[in-house]
Short mmCIF file of C-alpha atoms in Angstrom, two decimals:
data_model
loop_
_atom_site.label_atom_id
_atom_site.label_comp_id
_atom_site.label_asym_id
_atom_site.label_seq_id
_atom_site.Cartn_x
_atom_site.Cartn_y
_atom_site.Cartn_z
CA MET C 1 20.67 19.80 82.94
CA ASP C 2 22.40 16.52 82.01
CA SER C 3 19.60 14.01 82.32
CA ALA C 4 16.22 13.40 80.69
CA ASN C 5 13.45 11.10 81.87
CA SER C 6 12.22 8.59 79.34
CA THR C 7 8.56 8.84 78.48
CA GLY C 8 6.11 6.77 80.51
CA LEU C 9 8.69 5.61 83.06
CA SER C 10 9.13 6.39 86.75
CA SER C 11 12.46 7.59 88.13
CA ASN C 12 12.43 6.47 91.78
CA SER C 13 12.61 3.11 93.45
CA TYR C 14 9.80 2.10 95.79
CA ASP C 15 8.46 -0.75 97.95
CA ILE C 16 5.01 -2.35 97.73
CA VAL C 17 3.73 -3.36 101.19
CA SER C 18 0.81 -5.74 101.58
CA LYS C 19 -0.99 -5.03 104.86
CA GLU C 20 -3.08 -8.20 104.75
CA GLU C 21 -0.17 -10.56 104.31
CA GLY C 22 2.31 -8.42 106.22
CA CYS C 23 5.09 -8.77 103.64
CA SER C 24 6.90 -6.32 101.39
CA ILE C 25 7.98 -6.75 97.80
CA SER C 26 11.03 -4.82 96.70
CA VAL C 27 10.91 -3.37 93.18
CA GLU C 28 14.19 -2.77 91.43
CA ALA C 29 15.18 0.85 90.94
CA ASP C 30 15.45 2.43 87.50
CA HIS C 31 18.93 2.31 86.07
CA GLU C 32 20.69 5.13 84.27
CA THR C 33 21.71 4.86 80.64
CA THR C 34 22.80 7.25 77.90
CA CYS C 35 20.68 8.26 74.92
CA TRP C 36 22.53 7.60 71.69
CA GLY C 37 20.89 10.58 69.99
CA CYS C 38 21.74 13.49 72.28
CA GLY C 39 24.10 11.94 74.82
CA LEU C 40 21.92 12.82 77.83
CA ARG C 41 21.54 10.39 80.72
CA VAL C 42 18.12 8.76 80.90
CA LEU C 43 16.48 6.86 83.78
CA VAL C 44 15.01 3.67 82.38
CA SER C 45 13.13 0.78 83.91
CA PRO C 46 15.21 -2.41 83.94
CA TYR C 47 12.31 -4.22 82.27
CA ALA C 48 11.97 -1.76 79.36
CA SER C 49 13.36 -3.17 76.12
CA VAL C 50 12.57 0.04 74.21
CA PHE C 51 12.57 3.60 75.47
CA LYS C 52 12.25 7.04 73.97
CA CYS C 53 14.33 10.05 74.99
CA GLY C 54 12.28 12.87 76.42
CA TRP C 55 14.56 15.51 74.89
CA CYS C 56 15.53 14.56 71.34
CA GLY C 57 12.81 11.93 70.76
CA ALA C 58 15.24 9.20 69.69
CA ILE C 59 14.12 5.61 70.24
CA THR C 60 16.58 3.16 71.77
CA LYS C 61 16.14 -0.59 71.55
CA GLN C 62 18.10 -2.28 74.32
CA ASN C 63 19.70 -5.70 74.03
CA THR C 64 19.66 -5.50 70.23
CA LEU C 65 21.89 -8.14 68.71
CA LYS C 66 23.69 -7.30 65.49
CA CYS C 67 23.49 -10.22 63.08
CA GLU C 68 26.69 -10.64 61.17
CA ASN C 69 26.09 -10.34 57.45
CA GLN C 70 28.29 -13.24 56.38
CA CYS C 71 26.49 -13.85 53.06
CA PHE C 72 26.77 -10.29 51.76
CA LYS C 73 29.15 -11.16 48.91
CA TRP C 74 27.02 -14.13 47.87
CA ARG C 75 23.91 -11.93 47.79
CA ARG C 76 25.66 -9.39 45.60
CA LEU C 77 26.86 -12.17 43.28
CA ARG C 78 23.33 -13.58 43.13
CA ASP C 79 21.93 -10.16 42.24
CA ARG C 80 24.50 -9.62 39.48
CA CYS C 81 23.69 -13.04 38.03
CA PHE C 82 19.97 -12.20 38.04
CA VAL C 83 20.66 -8.90 36.28
CA SER C 84 22.75 -10.65 33.62
CA VAL C 85 20.06 -13.29 33.03
CA VAL C 86 17.32 -10.66 32.73
CA LEU C 87 19.38 -8.60 30.27
CA LEU C 88 20.09 -11.69 28.12
CA PHE C 89 16.40 -12.61 28.28
CA MET C 90 15.34 -9.17 27.07
CA LEU C 91 17.96 -9.14 24.30
CA PHE C 92 16.76 -12.56 23.14
CA PHE C 93 13.18 -11.31 23.08
CA ILE C 94 14.18 -8.29 21.02
CA CYS C 95 16.48 -10.02 18.54
CA GLY C 96 14.48 -13.26 18.31
CA GLY C 97 11.20 -11.43 17.95
CA ILE C 98 12.43 -9.22 15.12
CA TRP C 99 14.11 -12.16 13.35
CA ALA C 100 11.02 -14.37 13.59
CA THR C 101 8.46 -11.78 12.51
CA TYR C 102 10.05 -9.37 10.04
CA PRO C 103 9.98 -11.66 6.91
CA VAL C 104 6.28 -12.40 7.31
CA VAL C 105 5.35 -8.83 8.22
CA PHE C 106 7.26 -7.34 5.27
CA SER C 107 5.75 -9.93 2.91
CA ILE C 108 2.27 -8.81 3.93
CA SER C 109 2.91 -5.07 3.65
CA PHE C 110 6.05 -2.94 3.47
CA ILE C 111 4.41 -0.16 5.47
CA LEU C 112 3.30 -2.65 8.11
CA GLY C 113 6.86 -3.99 8.31
CA VAL C 114 8.38 -0.54 8.78
CA LEU C 115 5.77 0.31 11.42
CA HIS C 116 6.56 -2.96 13.23
CA ILE C 117 10.29 -2.18 13.27
CA ILE C 118 9.69 1.35 14.61
CA VAL C 119 7.38 0.15 17.40
CA ALA C 120 9.77 -2.67 18.33
CA VAL C 121 12.75 -0.30 18.52
CA ILE C 122 10.85 2.23 20.65
CA LEU C 123 9.63 -0.42 23.09
CA SER C 124 13.09 -2.02 23.26
CA ILE C 125 14.86 1.26 24.03
CA SER C 126 12.21 2.20 26.60
CA THR C 127 12.36 -1.14 28.41
CA LEU C 128 16.18 -1.40 28.43
CA SER C 129 16.70 2.22 29.52
CA THR C 130 14.22 2.06 32.40
CA PHE C 131 15.64 -1.30 33.49
CA CYS C 132 19.19 0.10 33.59
CA TYR C 133 17.92 3.18 35.42
CA ALA C 134 16.30 1.08 38.13
CA ALA C 135 19.13 -1.45 38.35
CA PHE C 136 22.24 0.74 38.32
CA ARG C 137 21.03 3.95 39.95
CA PRO C 138 21.53 4.14 43.76
CA ALA C 139 18.25 3.49 45.53
CA GLY C 140 18.58 6.56 47.74
CA ALA C 141 20.61 7.10 50.90
CA PRO C 142 19.01 8.98 53.82
CA PRO C 143 20.19 12.58 54.39
CA THR C 144 22.96 13.20 56.91
CA ILE C 145 21.74 14.48 60.28
CA LEU C 146 23.66 15.73 63.30
CA TRP C 147 23.51 13.53 66.38
CA GLY C 148 25.46 12.39 69.42
CA SER C 149 25.78 15.48 71.64
CA TYR C 150 23.35 17.67 73.58
CA PRO C 151 24.34 21.12 72.22
CA THR C 152 24.05 19.83 68.67
CA VAL C 153 20.71 18.04 68.91
CA GLY C 154 17.77 20.28 69.72
CA LYS C 155 14.40 19.53 71.25
CA GLY C 156 12.74 16.78 69.16
CA GLY C 157 15.58 16.85 66.64
CA LEU C 158 15.60 13.05 66.31
CA GLU C 159 11.90 12.38 66.77
CA ASN C 160 11.19 8.64 66.30
CA TYR C 161 14.68 8.02 64.93
CA THR C 162 16.33 4.67 65.69
CA PHE C 163 19.97 3.65 65.55
CA CYS C 164 21.20 1.39 62.74
CA HIS C 165 23.79 -0.97 64.21
CA TYR C 166 25.00 -1.96 60.74
CA CYS C 167 25.67 1.57 59.43
CA SER C 168 26.33 3.06 62.93
CA LYS C 169 24.20 6.13 62.26
CA PRO C 170 20.63 7.37 62.86
CA LYS C 171 17.79 5.86 60.88
CA SER C 172 14.57 7.78 60.25
CA PRO C 173 11.13 6.07 60.38
CA ARG C 174 11.04 6.13 56.56
CA THR C 175 14.43 4.41 56.29
CA HIS C 176 15.17 0.69 56.33
CA HIS C 177 18.47 -1.16 56.27
CA CYS C 178 18.95 -3.60 53.39
CA ARG C 179 21.33 -6.43 54.23
CA SER C 180 21.68 -7.35 50.55
CA CYS C 181 22.85 -3.84 49.59
CA GLY C 182 24.65 -3.28 52.90
CA MET C 183 23.23 0.22 53.47
CA CYS C 184 20.19 2.15 54.70
CA ILE C 185 17.65 3.02 52.00
CA LEU C 186 15.29 6.01 52.18
CA ASP C 187 11.63 5.13 51.48
CA MET C 188 12.61 1.52 50.78
CA ASP C 189 9.89 -0.45 49.03
CA HIS C 190 11.64 -3.81 48.68
CA HIS C 191 14.84 -5.41 47.46
CA CYS C 192 14.39 -6.81 43.96
CA PRO C 193 16.97 -9.46 42.98
CA PHE C 194 15.98 -9.21 39.30
CA ILE C 195 17.33 -5.65 39.10
CA GLY C 196 20.04 -6.41 41.67
CA ASN C 197 19.11 -3.32 43.64
CA CYS C 198 16.73 -1.93 46.22
CA VAL C 199 13.65 0.00 45.15
CA GLY C 200 13.82 3.25 47.10
CA ALA C 201 13.24 6.98 46.89
CA ALA C 202 15.74 7.54 44.06
CA ASN C 203 14.74 4.76 41.64
CA HIS C 204 11.15 3.84 42.59
CA ARG C 205 9.71 5.84 39.69
CA GLY C 206 12.14 4.21 37.25
CA PHE C 207 11.16 0.76 38.53
CA VAL C 208 7.44 1.41 38.00
CA LEU C 209 8.12 2.84 34.52
CA PHE C 210 10.12 -0.29 33.71
CA LEU C 211 7.16 -2.46 34.75
CA MET C 212 4.83 -0.41 32.54
CA SER C 213 7.17 -0.59 29.55
CA ALA C 214 7.77 -4.31 30.04
CA VAL C 215 4.04 -5.11 30.26
CA ILE C 216 3.30 -3.12 27.08
CA SER C 217 6.22 -4.81 25.30
CA MET C 218 5.03 -8.29 26.33
CA ILE C 219 1.52 -7.54 25.09
CA TYR C 220 2.97 -6.40 21.76
CA VAL C 221 5.10 -9.56 21.51
CA THR C 222 2.04 -11.72 22.22
CA ILE C 223 -0.01 -10.01 19.51
CA MET C 224 2.74 -10.08 16.87
CA SER C 225 3.80 -13.67 17.53
CA SER C 226 0.17 -14.83 17.28
CA TYR C 227 -0.39 -12.81 14.10
CA VAL C 228 2.71 -14.17 12.39
CA ALA C 229 2.12 -17.75 13.58
CA LEU C 230 -1.33 -17.74 11.99
CA HIS C 231 0.22 -16.76 8.65
CA ILE C 232 3.00 -19.36 8.60
CA SER C 233 1.05 -22.26 10.11
CA ARG C 234 -0.37 -24.98 7.88
CA PRO C 235 -4.03 -24.48 6.93
CA LEU C 236 -6.34 -26.73 8.89
CA ASN C 237 -9.16 -28.80 7.49
CA HIS C 238 -12.26 -26.66 7.93
CA ARG C 239 -14.71 -29.20 6.49
CA GLN C 240 -16.16 -30.04 9.86
CA VAL C 241 -16.00 -26.43 10.97
CA ASN C 242 -18.22 -25.35 8.08
CA LEU C 243 -20.84 -27.81 9.28
CA LEU C 244 -21.11 -25.85 12.49
CA ASN C 245 -22.68 -22.95 10.60
CA GLY C 246 -25.92 -24.87 10.62
CA PHE C 247 -27.44 -27.17 13.20
CA ALA C 248 -24.85 -29.23 15.09
CA ASN C 249 -25.04 -31.43 18.14
CA SER C 250 -22.49 -31.72 20.95
CA GLU C 251 -20.94 -34.87 19.48
CA LEU C 252 -20.13 -33.14 16.19
CA ILE C 253 -18.67 -30.14 18.01
CA PHE C 254 -16.44 -32.37 20.17
CA LYS C 255 -15.27 -34.32 17.09
CA THR C 256 -14.44 -31.11 15.24
CA LEU C 257 -12.46 -29.68 18.15
CA LYS C 258 -10.58 -32.97 18.56
CA GLU C 259 -9.55 -33.06 14.90
CA THR C 260 -8.57 -29.40 14.99
CA ILE C 261 -6.33 -29.88 18.03
CA LEU C 262 -4.74 -33.03 16.54
CA ALA C 263 -4.07 -31.23 13.27
CA PHE C 264 -2.43 -28.36 15.14
CA LEU C 265 -0.22 -30.75 17.14
CA ARG C 266 0.81 -32.63 13.96
CA SER C 267 1.77 -29.35 12.32
CA ALA C 268 3.65 -28.21 15.45
CA VAL C 269 5.95 -31.25 15.22
CA PHE C 270 7.27 -30.07 11.86
CA LEU C 271 7.70 -26.43 12.83
CA SER C 272 10.74 -24.62 11.50
CA ALA C 273 13.19 -22.79 13.74
CA ARG C 274 11.26 -19.57 13.18
CA GLY C 275 8.04 -21.31 14.20
CA LEU C 276 9.60 -22.70 17.38
CA VAL C 277 10.85 -19.24 18.32
CA LEU C 278 7.37 -17.82 17.78
CA VAL C 279 5.80 -20.49 20.00
CA TYR C 280 8.35 -19.79 22.73
CA LEU C 281 7.85 -16.03 22.44
CA PHE C 282 4.09 -16.42 22.76
CA ILE C 283 4.23 -18.70 25.83
CA ALA C 284 6.97 -16.69 27.57
CA SER C 285 5.39 -13.31 26.84
CA VAL C 286 2.00 -14.39 28.21
CA SER C 287 3.61 -15.78 31.38
CA VAL C 288 5.80 -12.73 31.96
CA GLU C 289 3.07 -10.18 31.28
CA ILE C 290 0.75 -11.86 33.79
CA GLY C 291 3.39 -11.77 36.53
CA LEU C 292 4.51 -8.21 35.79
CA SER C 293 0.91 -6.99 35.55
CA VAL C 294 0.18 -8.30 39.06
CA LEU C 295 3.34 -6.61 40.40
CA LEU C 296 2.53 -3.35 38.59
CA TRP C 297 -1.02 -3.33 39.96
CA GLN C 298 0.32 -3.88 43.47
CA GLN C 299 2.85 -1.07 43.11
CA LEU C 300 0.26 1.38 41.79
CA GLY C 301 -2.07 0.42 44.65
CA TYR C 302 0.55 1.25 47.28
CA ILE C 303 1.40 4.53 45.53
CA TYR C 304 -2.29 5.41 45.43
CA GLU C 305 -2.44 4.82 49.19
CA GLY C 306 0.69 6.94 49.75
CA LYS C 307 2.67 3.99 51.13
CA THR C 308 5.44 1.59 50.21
CA TYR C 309 5.42 -2.18 50.52
CA LEU C 310 7.45 -2.13 53.75
CA SER C 311 5.38 0.67 55.29
CA HIS C 312 2.27 -1.35 54.45
CA LEU C 313 3.68 -4.36 56.30
CA SER C 314 4.72 -2.32 59.34
CA ALA C 315 1.48 -0.29 59.52
CA THR C 316 -0.52 -0.55 62.76
CA ASP C 317 -4.04 0.52 63.65
CA SER C 318 -2.69 3.08 66.12
CA GLU C 319 -0.89 5.01 63.40
CA GLU C 320 -2.52 7.82 61.48
CA SER C 321 -4.55 6.71 58.50
CA ALA C 322 -3.07 7.37 55.07
CA GLU C 323 -4.97 9.39 52.50
CA LYS C 324 -5.91 7.43 49.40
CA ASP C 325 -5.97 9.77 46.46
CA CYS C 326 -4.94 9.89 42.80
CA GLN C 327 -2.99 13.02 43.67
CA ASN C 328 -0.44 10.60 45.16
CA LEU C 329 0.02 9.10 41.70
CA VAL C 330 0.38 12.55 40.17
CA ARG C 331 3.04 13.56 42.68
CA PHE C 332 4.86 10.25 42.30
CA PHE C 333 5.21 10.51 38.52
CA GLY C 334 5.98 14.23 38.69
CA CYS C 335 3.04 15.28 36.53
CA PRO C 336 2.49 19.03 36.18
CA TYR C 337 0.18 20.64 38.67
CA VAL C 338 -2.07 21.76 35.80
CA ALA C 339 -2.72 18.13 34.87
CA ALA C 340 -3.73 17.39 38.45
CA ILE C 341 -6.33 20.16 38.35
CA TYR C 342 -8.14 18.64 35.37
CA LEU C 343 -8.33 15.12 36.78
CA PRO C 344 -11.89 13.73 36.85
CA SER C 345 -13.72 14.63 40.01
CA PHE C 346 -14.25 11.00 41.01
CA TRP C 347 -10.45 10.55 41.10
CA LYS C 348 -10.06 13.27 43.70
CA SER C 349 -11.32 11.32 46.66
CA ARG C 350 -10.35 13.02 49.89
CA LYS C 351 -11.62 10.29 52.19
CA SER C 352 -9.26 8.82 54.74
CA HIS C 353 -8.98 5.08 55.09
CA LYS C 354 -7.38 3.07 57.80
CA LYS C 355 -4.34 1.09 56.86
#
């Protein structure tokens, strides 16, 4: 047998005759093409842009145009520049934060200063190591699979596989081609220019751990910069503030707030270099932690649903519903099975939700 009918398509030509009008309409016959997966000949309607092989299950998209990736080198250069900027930014946070805070912290308490240095070193190593893991580890190439000839490919051996015209090899439903990386990525979530790499099956966990470590580090920087700034800032005039302990009207409250803000701005003009660094660290850390917290929440939400960002975008109502469960989080982070057993009962929701 050297041919296989495509699913849902007829294999014979026919004529439609209208008795009332006495005319006939000729319908074009199916044409014969070759399945890329198993090499068998398939009868396909000339109007079908996509067909599926009845033997191996491979999906063929006809008239697919391959877009030339002319900006590949520029994308790689852009990614490397982003990685360099992010590394310099993190090193500035680490070095500038320690330089700006350690004199004040050690002047308050030696034990507090030592504790601050230990926490800062641990968070710095954690953030830098997880960033390098996510940025420089390959995102995950799909496994090699046999294809191309009928004796090699068995029944349903390439079920729902498509052909990647860039890599010239089969692509599973869980695989997507990244034009910035120039390769197919297994379980691709997205391409992140800030790590200069795709987030896929091999480095997805490292990327989420980097987000967690970065958010915790930014919160710590915000707390320490605020704490130190309060100790080195000029004392404000609290005469009007003390009046608020008793009865005060809205006019007095507004006047007090106005004088407090003006006093703070006057003192900010004469800030030292250490004070300026603390102000920058506070503003930058708050901004970064808000953005990373939103991204981390989104990532954990998709992991909880058992999906990736791209699979969420390509999900249709006709597909099977994914199971939302905290067991997905446990499996993703590789937690021991014993820990999964003792999860709270309200975390173990077994309900299915439509995508």
